[in-house]
mmCIF file of C-alpha atoms and ligand atoms in Angstrom:
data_model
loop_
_atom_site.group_PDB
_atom_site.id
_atom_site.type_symbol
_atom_site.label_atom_id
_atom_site.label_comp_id
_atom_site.label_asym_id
_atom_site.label_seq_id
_atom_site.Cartn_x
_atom_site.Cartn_y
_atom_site.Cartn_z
ATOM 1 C CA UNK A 1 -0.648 -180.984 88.892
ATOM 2 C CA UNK A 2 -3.249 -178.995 87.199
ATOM 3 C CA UNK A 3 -6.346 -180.767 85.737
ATOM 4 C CA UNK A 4 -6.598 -179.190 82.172
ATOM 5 C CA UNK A 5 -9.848 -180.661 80.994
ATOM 6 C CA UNK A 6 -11.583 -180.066 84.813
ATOM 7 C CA UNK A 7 -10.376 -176.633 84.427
ATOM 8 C CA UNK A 8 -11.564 -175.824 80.784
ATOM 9 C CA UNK A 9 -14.892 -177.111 81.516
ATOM 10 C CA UNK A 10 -15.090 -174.765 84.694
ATOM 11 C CA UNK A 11 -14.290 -171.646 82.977
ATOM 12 C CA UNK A 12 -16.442 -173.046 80.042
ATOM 13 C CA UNK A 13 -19.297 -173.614 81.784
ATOM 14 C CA UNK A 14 -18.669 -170.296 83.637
ATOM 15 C CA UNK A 15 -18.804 -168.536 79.762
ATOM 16 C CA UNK A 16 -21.850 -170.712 78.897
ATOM 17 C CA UNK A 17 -23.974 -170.619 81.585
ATOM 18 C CA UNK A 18 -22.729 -166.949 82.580
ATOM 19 C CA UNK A 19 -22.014 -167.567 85.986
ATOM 20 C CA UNK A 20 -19.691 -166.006 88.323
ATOM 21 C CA UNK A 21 -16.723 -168.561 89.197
ATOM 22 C CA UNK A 22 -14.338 -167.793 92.268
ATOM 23 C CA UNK A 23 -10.761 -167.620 91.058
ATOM 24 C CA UNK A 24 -8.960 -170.764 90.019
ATOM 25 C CA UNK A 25 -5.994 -169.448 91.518
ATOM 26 C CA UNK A 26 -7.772 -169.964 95.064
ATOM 27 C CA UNK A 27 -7.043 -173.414 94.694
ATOM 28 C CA UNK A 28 -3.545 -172.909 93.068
ATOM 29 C CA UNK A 29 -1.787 -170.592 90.972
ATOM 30 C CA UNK A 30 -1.700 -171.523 87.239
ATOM 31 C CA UNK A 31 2.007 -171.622 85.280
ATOM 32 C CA UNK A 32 1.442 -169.680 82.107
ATOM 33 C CA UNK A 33 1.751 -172.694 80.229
ATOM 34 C CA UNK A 34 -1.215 -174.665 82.073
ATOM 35 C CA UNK A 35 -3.543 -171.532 81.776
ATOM 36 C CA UNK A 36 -3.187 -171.375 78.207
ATOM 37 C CA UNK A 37 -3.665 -175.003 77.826
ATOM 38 C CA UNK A 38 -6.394 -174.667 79.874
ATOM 39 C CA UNK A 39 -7.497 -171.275 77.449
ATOM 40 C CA UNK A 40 -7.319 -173.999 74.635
ATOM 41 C CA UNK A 41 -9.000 -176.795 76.099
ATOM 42 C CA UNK A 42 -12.188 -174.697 76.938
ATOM 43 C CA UNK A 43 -12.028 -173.795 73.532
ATOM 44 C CA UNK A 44 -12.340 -176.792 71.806
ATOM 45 C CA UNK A 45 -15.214 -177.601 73.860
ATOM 46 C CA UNK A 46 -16.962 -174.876 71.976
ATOM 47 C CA UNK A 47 -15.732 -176.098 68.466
ATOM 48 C CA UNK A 48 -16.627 -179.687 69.608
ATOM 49 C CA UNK A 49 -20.164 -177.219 70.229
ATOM 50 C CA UNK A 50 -20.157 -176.560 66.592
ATOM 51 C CA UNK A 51 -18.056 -172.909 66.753
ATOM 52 C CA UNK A 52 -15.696 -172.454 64.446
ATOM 53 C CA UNK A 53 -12.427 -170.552 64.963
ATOM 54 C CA UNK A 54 -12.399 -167.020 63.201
ATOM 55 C CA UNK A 55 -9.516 -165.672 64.790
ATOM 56 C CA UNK A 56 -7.611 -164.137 67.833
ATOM 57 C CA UNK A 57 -8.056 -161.372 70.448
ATOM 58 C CA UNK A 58 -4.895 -159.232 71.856
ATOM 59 C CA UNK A 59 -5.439 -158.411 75.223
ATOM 60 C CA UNK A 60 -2.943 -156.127 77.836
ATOM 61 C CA UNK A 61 -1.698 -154.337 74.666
ATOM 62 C CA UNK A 62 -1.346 -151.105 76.873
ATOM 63 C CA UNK A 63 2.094 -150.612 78.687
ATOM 64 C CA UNK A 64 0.234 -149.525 81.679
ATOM 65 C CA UNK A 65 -2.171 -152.625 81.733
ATOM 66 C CA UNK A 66 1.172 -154.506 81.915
ATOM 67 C CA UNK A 67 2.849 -152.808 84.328
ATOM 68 C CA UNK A 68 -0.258 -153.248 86.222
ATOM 69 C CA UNK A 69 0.088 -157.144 86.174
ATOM 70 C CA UNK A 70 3.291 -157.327 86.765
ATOM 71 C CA UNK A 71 4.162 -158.995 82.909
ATOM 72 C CA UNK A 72 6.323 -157.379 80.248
ATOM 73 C CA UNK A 73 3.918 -159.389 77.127
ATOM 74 C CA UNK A 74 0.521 -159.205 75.566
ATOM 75 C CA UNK A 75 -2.072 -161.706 76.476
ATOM 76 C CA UNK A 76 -3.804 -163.402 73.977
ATOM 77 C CA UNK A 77 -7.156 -165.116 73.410
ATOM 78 C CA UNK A 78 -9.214 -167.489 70.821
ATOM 79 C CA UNK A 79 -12.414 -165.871 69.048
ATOM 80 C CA UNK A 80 -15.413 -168.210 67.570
ATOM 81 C CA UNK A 81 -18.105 -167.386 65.626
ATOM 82 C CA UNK A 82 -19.973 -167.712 68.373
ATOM 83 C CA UNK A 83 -18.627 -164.653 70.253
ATOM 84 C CA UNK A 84 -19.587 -162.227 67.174
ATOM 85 C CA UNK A 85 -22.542 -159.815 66.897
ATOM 86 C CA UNK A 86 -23.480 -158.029 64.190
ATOM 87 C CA UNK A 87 -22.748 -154.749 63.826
ATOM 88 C CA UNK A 88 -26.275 -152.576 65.383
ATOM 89 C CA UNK A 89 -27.447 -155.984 67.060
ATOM 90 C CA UNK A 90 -29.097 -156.150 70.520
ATOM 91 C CA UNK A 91 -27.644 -158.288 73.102
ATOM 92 C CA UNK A 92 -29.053 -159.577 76.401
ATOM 93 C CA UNK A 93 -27.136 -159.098 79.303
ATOM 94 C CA UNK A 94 -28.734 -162.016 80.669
ATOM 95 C CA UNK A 95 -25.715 -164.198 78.106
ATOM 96 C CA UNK A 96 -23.152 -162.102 80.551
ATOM 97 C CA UNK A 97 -21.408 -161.940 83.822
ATOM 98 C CA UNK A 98 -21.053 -158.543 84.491
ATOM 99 C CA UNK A 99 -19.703 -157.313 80.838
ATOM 100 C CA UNK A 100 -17.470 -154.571 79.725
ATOM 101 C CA UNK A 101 -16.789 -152.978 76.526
ATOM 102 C CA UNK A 102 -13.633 -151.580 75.252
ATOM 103 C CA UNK A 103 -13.022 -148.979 71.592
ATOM 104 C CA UNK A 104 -10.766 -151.107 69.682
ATOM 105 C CA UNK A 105 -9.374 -151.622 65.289
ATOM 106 C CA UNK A 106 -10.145 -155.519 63.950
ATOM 107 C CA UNK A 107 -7.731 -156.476 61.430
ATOM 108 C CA UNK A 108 -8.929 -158.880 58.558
ATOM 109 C CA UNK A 109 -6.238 -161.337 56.808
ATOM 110 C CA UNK A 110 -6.003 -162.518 53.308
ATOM 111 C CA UNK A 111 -2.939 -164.268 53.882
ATOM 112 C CA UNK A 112 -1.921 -166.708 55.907
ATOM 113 C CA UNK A 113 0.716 -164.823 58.569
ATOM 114 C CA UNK A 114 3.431 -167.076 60.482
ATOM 115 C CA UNK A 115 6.546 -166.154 62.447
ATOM 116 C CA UNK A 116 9.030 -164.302 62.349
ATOM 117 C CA UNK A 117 6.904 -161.334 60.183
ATOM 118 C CA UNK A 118 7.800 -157.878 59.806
ATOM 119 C CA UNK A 119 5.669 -154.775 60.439
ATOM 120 C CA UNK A 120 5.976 -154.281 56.805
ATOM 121 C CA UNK A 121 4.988 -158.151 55.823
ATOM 122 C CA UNK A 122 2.400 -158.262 58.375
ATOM 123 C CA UNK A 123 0.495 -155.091 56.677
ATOM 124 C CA UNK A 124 1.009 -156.688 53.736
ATOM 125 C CA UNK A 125 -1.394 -159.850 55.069
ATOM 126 C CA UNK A 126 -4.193 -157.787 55.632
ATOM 127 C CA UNK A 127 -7.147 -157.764 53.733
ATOM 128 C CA UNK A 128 -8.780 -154.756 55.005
ATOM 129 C CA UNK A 129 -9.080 -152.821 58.509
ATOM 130 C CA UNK A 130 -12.415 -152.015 60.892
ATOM 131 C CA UNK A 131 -14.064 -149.959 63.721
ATOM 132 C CA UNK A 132 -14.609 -152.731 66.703
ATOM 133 C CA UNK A 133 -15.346 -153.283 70.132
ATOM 134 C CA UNK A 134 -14.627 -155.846 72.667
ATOM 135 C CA UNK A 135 -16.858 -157.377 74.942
ATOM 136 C CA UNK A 136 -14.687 -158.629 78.049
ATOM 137 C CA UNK A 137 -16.599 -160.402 80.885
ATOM 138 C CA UNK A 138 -14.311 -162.162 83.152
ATOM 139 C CA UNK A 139 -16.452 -164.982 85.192
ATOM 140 C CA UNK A 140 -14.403 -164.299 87.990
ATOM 141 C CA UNK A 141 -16.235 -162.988 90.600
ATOM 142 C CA UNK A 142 -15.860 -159.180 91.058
ATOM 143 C CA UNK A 143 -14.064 -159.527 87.737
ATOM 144 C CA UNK A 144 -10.915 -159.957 90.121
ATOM 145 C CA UNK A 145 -8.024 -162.298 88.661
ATOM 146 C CA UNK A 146 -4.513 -162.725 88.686
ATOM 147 C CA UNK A 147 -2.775 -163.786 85.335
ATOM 148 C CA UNK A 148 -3.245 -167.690 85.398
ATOM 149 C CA UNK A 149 -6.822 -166.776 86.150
ATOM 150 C CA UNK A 150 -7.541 -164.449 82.954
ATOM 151 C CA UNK A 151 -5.624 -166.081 80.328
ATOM 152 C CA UNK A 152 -7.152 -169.284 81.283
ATOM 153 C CA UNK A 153 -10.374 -167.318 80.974
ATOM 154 C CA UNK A 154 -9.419 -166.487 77.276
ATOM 155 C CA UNK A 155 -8.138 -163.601 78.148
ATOM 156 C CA UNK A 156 -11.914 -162.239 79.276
ATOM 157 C CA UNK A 157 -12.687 -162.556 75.586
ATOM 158 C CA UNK A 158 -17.000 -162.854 75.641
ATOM 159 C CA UNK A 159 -17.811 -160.981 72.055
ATOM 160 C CA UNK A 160 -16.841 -158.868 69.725
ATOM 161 C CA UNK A 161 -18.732 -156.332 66.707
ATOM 162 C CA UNK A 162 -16.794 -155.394 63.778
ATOM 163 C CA UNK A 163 -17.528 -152.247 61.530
ATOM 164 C CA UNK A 164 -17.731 -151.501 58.082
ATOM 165 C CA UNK A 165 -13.755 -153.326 56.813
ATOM 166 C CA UNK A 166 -11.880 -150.905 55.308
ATOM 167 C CA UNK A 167 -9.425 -150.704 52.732
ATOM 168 C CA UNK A 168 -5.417 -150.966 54.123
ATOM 169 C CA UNK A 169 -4.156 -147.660 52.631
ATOM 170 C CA UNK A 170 -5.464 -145.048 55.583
ATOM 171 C CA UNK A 171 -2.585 -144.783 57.767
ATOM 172 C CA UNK A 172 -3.649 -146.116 61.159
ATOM 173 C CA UNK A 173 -1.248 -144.810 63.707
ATOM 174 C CA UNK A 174 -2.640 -142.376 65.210
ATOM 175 C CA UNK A 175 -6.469 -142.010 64.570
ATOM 176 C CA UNK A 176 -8.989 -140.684 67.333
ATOM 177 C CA UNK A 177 -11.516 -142.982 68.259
ATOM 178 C CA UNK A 178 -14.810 -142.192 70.455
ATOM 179 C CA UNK A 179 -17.134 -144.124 73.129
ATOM 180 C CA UNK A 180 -20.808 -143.154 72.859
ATOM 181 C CA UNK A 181 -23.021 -144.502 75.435
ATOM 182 C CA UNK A 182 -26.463 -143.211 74.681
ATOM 183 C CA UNK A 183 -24.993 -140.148 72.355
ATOM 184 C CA UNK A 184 -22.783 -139.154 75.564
ATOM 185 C CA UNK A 185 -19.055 -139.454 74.790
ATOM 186 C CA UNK A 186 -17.563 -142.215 77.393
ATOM 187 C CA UNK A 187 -13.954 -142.896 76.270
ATOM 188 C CA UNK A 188 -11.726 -140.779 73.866
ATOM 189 C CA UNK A 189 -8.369 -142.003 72.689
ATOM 190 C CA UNK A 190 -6.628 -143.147 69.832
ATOM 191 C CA UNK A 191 -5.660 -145.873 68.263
ATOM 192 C CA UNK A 192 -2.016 -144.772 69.061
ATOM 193 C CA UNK A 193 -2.777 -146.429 72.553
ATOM 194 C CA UNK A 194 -2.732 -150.193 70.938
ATOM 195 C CA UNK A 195 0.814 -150.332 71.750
ATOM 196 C CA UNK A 196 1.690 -146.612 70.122
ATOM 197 C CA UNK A 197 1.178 -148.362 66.629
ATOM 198 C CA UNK A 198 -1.587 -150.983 66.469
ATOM 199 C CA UNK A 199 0.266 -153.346 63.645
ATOM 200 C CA UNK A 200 2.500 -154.188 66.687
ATOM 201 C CA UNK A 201 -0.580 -155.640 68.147
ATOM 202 C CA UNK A 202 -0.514 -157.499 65.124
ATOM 203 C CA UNK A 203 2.760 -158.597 64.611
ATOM 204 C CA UNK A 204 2.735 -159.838 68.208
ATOM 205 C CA UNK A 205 -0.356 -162.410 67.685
ATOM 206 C CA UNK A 206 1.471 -163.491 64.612
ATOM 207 C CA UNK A 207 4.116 -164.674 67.184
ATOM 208 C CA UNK A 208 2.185 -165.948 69.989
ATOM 209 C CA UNK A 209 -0.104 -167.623 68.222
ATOM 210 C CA UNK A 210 2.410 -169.266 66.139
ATOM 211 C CA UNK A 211 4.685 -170.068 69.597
ATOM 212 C CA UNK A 212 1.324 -171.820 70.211
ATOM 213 C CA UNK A 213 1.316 -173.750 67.295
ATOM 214 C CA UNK A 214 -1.642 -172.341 65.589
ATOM 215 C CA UNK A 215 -0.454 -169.455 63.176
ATOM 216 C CA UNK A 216 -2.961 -167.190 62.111
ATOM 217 C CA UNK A 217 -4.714 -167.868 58.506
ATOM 218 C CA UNK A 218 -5.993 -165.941 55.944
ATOM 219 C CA UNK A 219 -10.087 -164.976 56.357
ATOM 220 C CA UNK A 220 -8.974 -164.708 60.152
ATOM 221 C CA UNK A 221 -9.743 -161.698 62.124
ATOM 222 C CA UNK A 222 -7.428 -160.200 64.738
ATOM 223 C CA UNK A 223 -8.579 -157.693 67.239
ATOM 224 C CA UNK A 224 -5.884 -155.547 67.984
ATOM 225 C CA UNK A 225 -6.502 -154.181 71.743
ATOM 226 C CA UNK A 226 -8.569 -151.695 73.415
ATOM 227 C CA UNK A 227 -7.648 -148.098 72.561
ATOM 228 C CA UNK A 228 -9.226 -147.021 76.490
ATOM 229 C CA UNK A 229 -10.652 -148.138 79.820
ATOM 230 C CA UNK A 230 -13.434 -150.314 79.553
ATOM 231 C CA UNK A 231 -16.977 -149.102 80.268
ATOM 232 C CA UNK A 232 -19.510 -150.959 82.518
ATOM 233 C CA UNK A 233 -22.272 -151.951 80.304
ATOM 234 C CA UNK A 234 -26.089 -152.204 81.784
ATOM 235 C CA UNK A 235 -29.570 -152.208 79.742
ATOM 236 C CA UNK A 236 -30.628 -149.918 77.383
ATOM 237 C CA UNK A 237 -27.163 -148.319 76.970
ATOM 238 C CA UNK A 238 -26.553 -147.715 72.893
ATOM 239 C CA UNK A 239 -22.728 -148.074 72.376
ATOM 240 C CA UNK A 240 -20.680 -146.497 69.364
ATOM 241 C CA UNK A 241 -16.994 -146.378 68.493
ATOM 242 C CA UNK A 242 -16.191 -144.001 65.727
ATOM 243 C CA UNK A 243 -13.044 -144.305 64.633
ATOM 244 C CA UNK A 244 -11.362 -141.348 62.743
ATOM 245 C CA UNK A 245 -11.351 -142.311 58.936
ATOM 246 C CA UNK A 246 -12.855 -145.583 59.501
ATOM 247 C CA UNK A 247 -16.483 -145.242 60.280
ATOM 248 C CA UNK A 248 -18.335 -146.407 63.578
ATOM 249 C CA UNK A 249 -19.996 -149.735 64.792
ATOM 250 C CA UNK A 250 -22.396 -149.876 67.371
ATOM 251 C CA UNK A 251 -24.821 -152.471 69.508
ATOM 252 C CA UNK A 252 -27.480 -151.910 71.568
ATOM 253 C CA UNK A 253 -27.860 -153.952 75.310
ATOM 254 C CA UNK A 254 -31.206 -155.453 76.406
ATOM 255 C CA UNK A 255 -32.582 -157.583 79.301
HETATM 256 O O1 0L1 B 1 -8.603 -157.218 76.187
HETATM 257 C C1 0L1 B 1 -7.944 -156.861 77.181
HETATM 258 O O2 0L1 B 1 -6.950 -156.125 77.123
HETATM 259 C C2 0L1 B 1 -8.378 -157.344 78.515
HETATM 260 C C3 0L1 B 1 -7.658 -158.590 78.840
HETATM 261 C C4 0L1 B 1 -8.195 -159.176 80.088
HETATM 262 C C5 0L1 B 1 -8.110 -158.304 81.285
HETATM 263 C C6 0L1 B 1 -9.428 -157.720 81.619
HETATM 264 O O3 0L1 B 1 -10.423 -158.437 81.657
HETATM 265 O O4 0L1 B 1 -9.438 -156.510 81.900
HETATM 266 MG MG1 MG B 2 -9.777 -156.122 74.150
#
């Protein structure tokens, strides 16, 4: 049987320490229940830390990210207020494995948001709307991982930067969003790609994280999914995501 608490303080340490970890599942392959206890257990080690919950990540909102691993849900991971940078910060890349970044909306909630919700309730919850991006950095070695492995690994969750929140009432289906690196466009897509409507992203971490017992709360933030690929990110590389209608948010990357 699986040891939980080992396993959290593995990845944990892995996250902390950013060190590259060989898979778990090289030992044995993690039910979906035991990785996310595991995904839990590693993160109340951080609020034991002092973090404080803010919210959830969505992660494999893209059909083709599914298809890829073989599952027919969304993923789902825990953010702290430890994982957030301000909008135009610097981080080191020393505090990483081998990070990515992905174009993504954040959704901020004024209302506590349980299960079952409607599209149309779950709008109604939100407090405003933001340009974001995603840092994932799996501590897998060679960022390789089957799906025990990542959700365990809180679903590669490492950071996020949020934008200037916006009000609800610009219609978010279908806006384009651009990847700078440096000034240079690296991704283009559209929000579209968060599951072809990104409250769906929404509606669907009202329901796991309420299947897990922890429904989301008002002042939380939900990332919805990444809109493209992710991009490799290395020193001195100024990222932007401008999101049609929205505004942009950006970071810089040092040693
Ligand atoms: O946020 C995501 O969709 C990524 C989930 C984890 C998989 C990965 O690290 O690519
Ligand atoms: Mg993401």
């Amino acid at each position: 049987m699986a040891d939980i608490a080992e396993l959290a303080r593995i990845v944990d340490d892995a996250a902390r320490k950013a060190n590259a970890i060989t898979q778990l599942s090289a030992k044995e392959a993690l039910s979906f229940e035991d990785s996310y206890a595991v995904q839990s257990a590693s993160i109340q080690r951080r609020v034991a830390r002092g973090e404080k919950r803010v919210g959830i990540k969505m992660g494999f909102t893209s059909r083709a990210k599914m298809v890829q691993m073989g599952i027919d849900d969304m993923i789902w991971g825990r953010l702290t207020d430890g994982m957030m940078i301000e909008d135009g910060d610097t981080i080191s890349l020393a505090d990483y494995v081998h990070p990515r970044v992905e174009p993504e909306l954040a959704f901020l909630l004024k209302k506590d948001l349980g299960w079952p919700v409607t599209a149309v309730e779950a709008m109604a919850a939100v407090e405003a709307v933001a340009p974001a991006m995603e840092i994932i950095d799996s501590r897998y070695k060679a960022f390789k991982f089957d799906l025990g492995d990542v959700v365990a690994d809180n679903a590669s969750s490492s950071g996020f930067v949020i934008g200037p929140w916006q009000s609800i009432d610009v219609d978010i289906s279908n806006l384009g969003m651009l990847m700078e690196f440096n000034g240079r466009a690296r991704q283009i897509g559209s929000s579209a790609a968060i599951l072809g409507q990104p409250i769906r992203s929404l509606v669907a971490g009202a329901r796991l994280s309420a299947q897990a017992g922890e429904p989301l709360q008002a002042g939380w933030i939900v990332m919805a999914g990444g809109a493209t690929a992710a991009e490799a990110l290395s020193v001195g590389d100024y990222v932007r995501n401008s999101v049609q209608r929205l505004g942009s948010v950006a970071f810089s990357v040092g040693k």
